[in-house]
């Protein structure tokens, strides 16, 4: 068993991981919204609507900013959860690719089967949207999260 990571690796791992995951995920959202004819401000206001309700669509750039803040908060929480788990279960970083892809599926299941239906009661699943969402969560969320956690766990050894 290896020694726990130095405390100095925690902040960079979470900061870099959260930024990478947040940027990749919001970029994929912007592309998806663009394909559906939804402007970025409107999409970000939609994220804020989970907290503010339909009033978020009258808030302009301020509520879009709130949506972006919520988005990055969630991204950082995703990274924190994996990072903490990887300190307890080192297999997560030893097999970062597999654990990252599986973690992406777990994050997808939590977000799309628990969070979204509870925050947005009219939320509905569709096969095409769900397949894309699973792939995005695996490749752009879970995988980078695990790879960053692995990188910073190796630095500490």
mmCIF file of N, CA and C in Angstrom, residues 21 27 32 56 78 92 98 143 151 156:
data_model
loop_
_atom_site.group_PDB
_atom_site.id
_atom_site.type_symbol
_atom_site.label_atom_id
_atom_site.label_comp_id
_atom_site.label_asym_id
_atom_site.label_seq_id
_atom_site.Cartn_x
_atom_site.Cartn_y
_atom_site.Cartn_z
ATOM 1 N N UNK A 21 -12.806 19.075 -16.740
ATOM 2 C CA UNK A 21 -14.124 18.446 -16.880
ATOM 3 C C UNK A 21 -15.188 19.498 -17.186
ATOM 4 N N UNK A 27 -18.428 22.646 -23.303
ATOM 5 C CA UNK A 27 -18.197 22.708 -24.743
ATOM 6 C C UNK A 27 -19.113 21.733 -25.467
ATOM 7 N N UNK A 32 -24.081 20.719 -28.599
ATOM 8 C CA UNK A 32 -25.411 20.095 -28.632
ATOM 9 C C UNK A 32 -26.494 21.158 -28.762
ATOM 10 N N UNK A 56 -35.460 32.415 -14.648
ATOM 11 C CA UNK A 56 -34.067 32.503 -15.091
ATOM 12 C C UNK A 56 -33.962 32.972 -16.539
ATOM 13 N N UNK A 78 -17.991 16.494 -9.029
ATOM 14 C CA UNK A 78 -17.723 15.207 -9.687
ATOM 15 C C UNK A 78 -16.260 14.814 -9.481
ATOM 16 N N UNK A 92 -8.791 2.553 -8.402
ATOM 17 C CA UNK A 92 -9.373 3.560 -9.293
ATOM 18 C C UNK A 92 -8.306 4.299 -10.089
ATOM 19 N N UNK A 98 -10.349 2.406 -17.269
ATOM 20 C CA UNK A 98 -11.578 1.636 -17.027
ATOM 21 C C UNK A 98 -12.420 2.292 -15.943
ATOM 22 N N UNK A 143 -13.475 9.894 -17.767
ATOM 23 C CA UNK A 143 -12.090 9.603 -18.158
ATOM 24 C C UNK A 143 -11.115 10.702 -17.742
ATOM 25 N N UNK A 151 -2.726 11.066 -12.305
ATOM 26 C CA UNK A 151 -1.514 11.881 -12.458
ATOM 27 C C UNK A 151 -1.057 12.456 -11.120
ATOM 28 N N UNK A 156 2.566 12.041 -5.867
ATOM 29 C CA UNK A 156 2.697 11.990 -4.413
ATOM 30 C C UNK A 156 3.511 10.796 -3.948
#
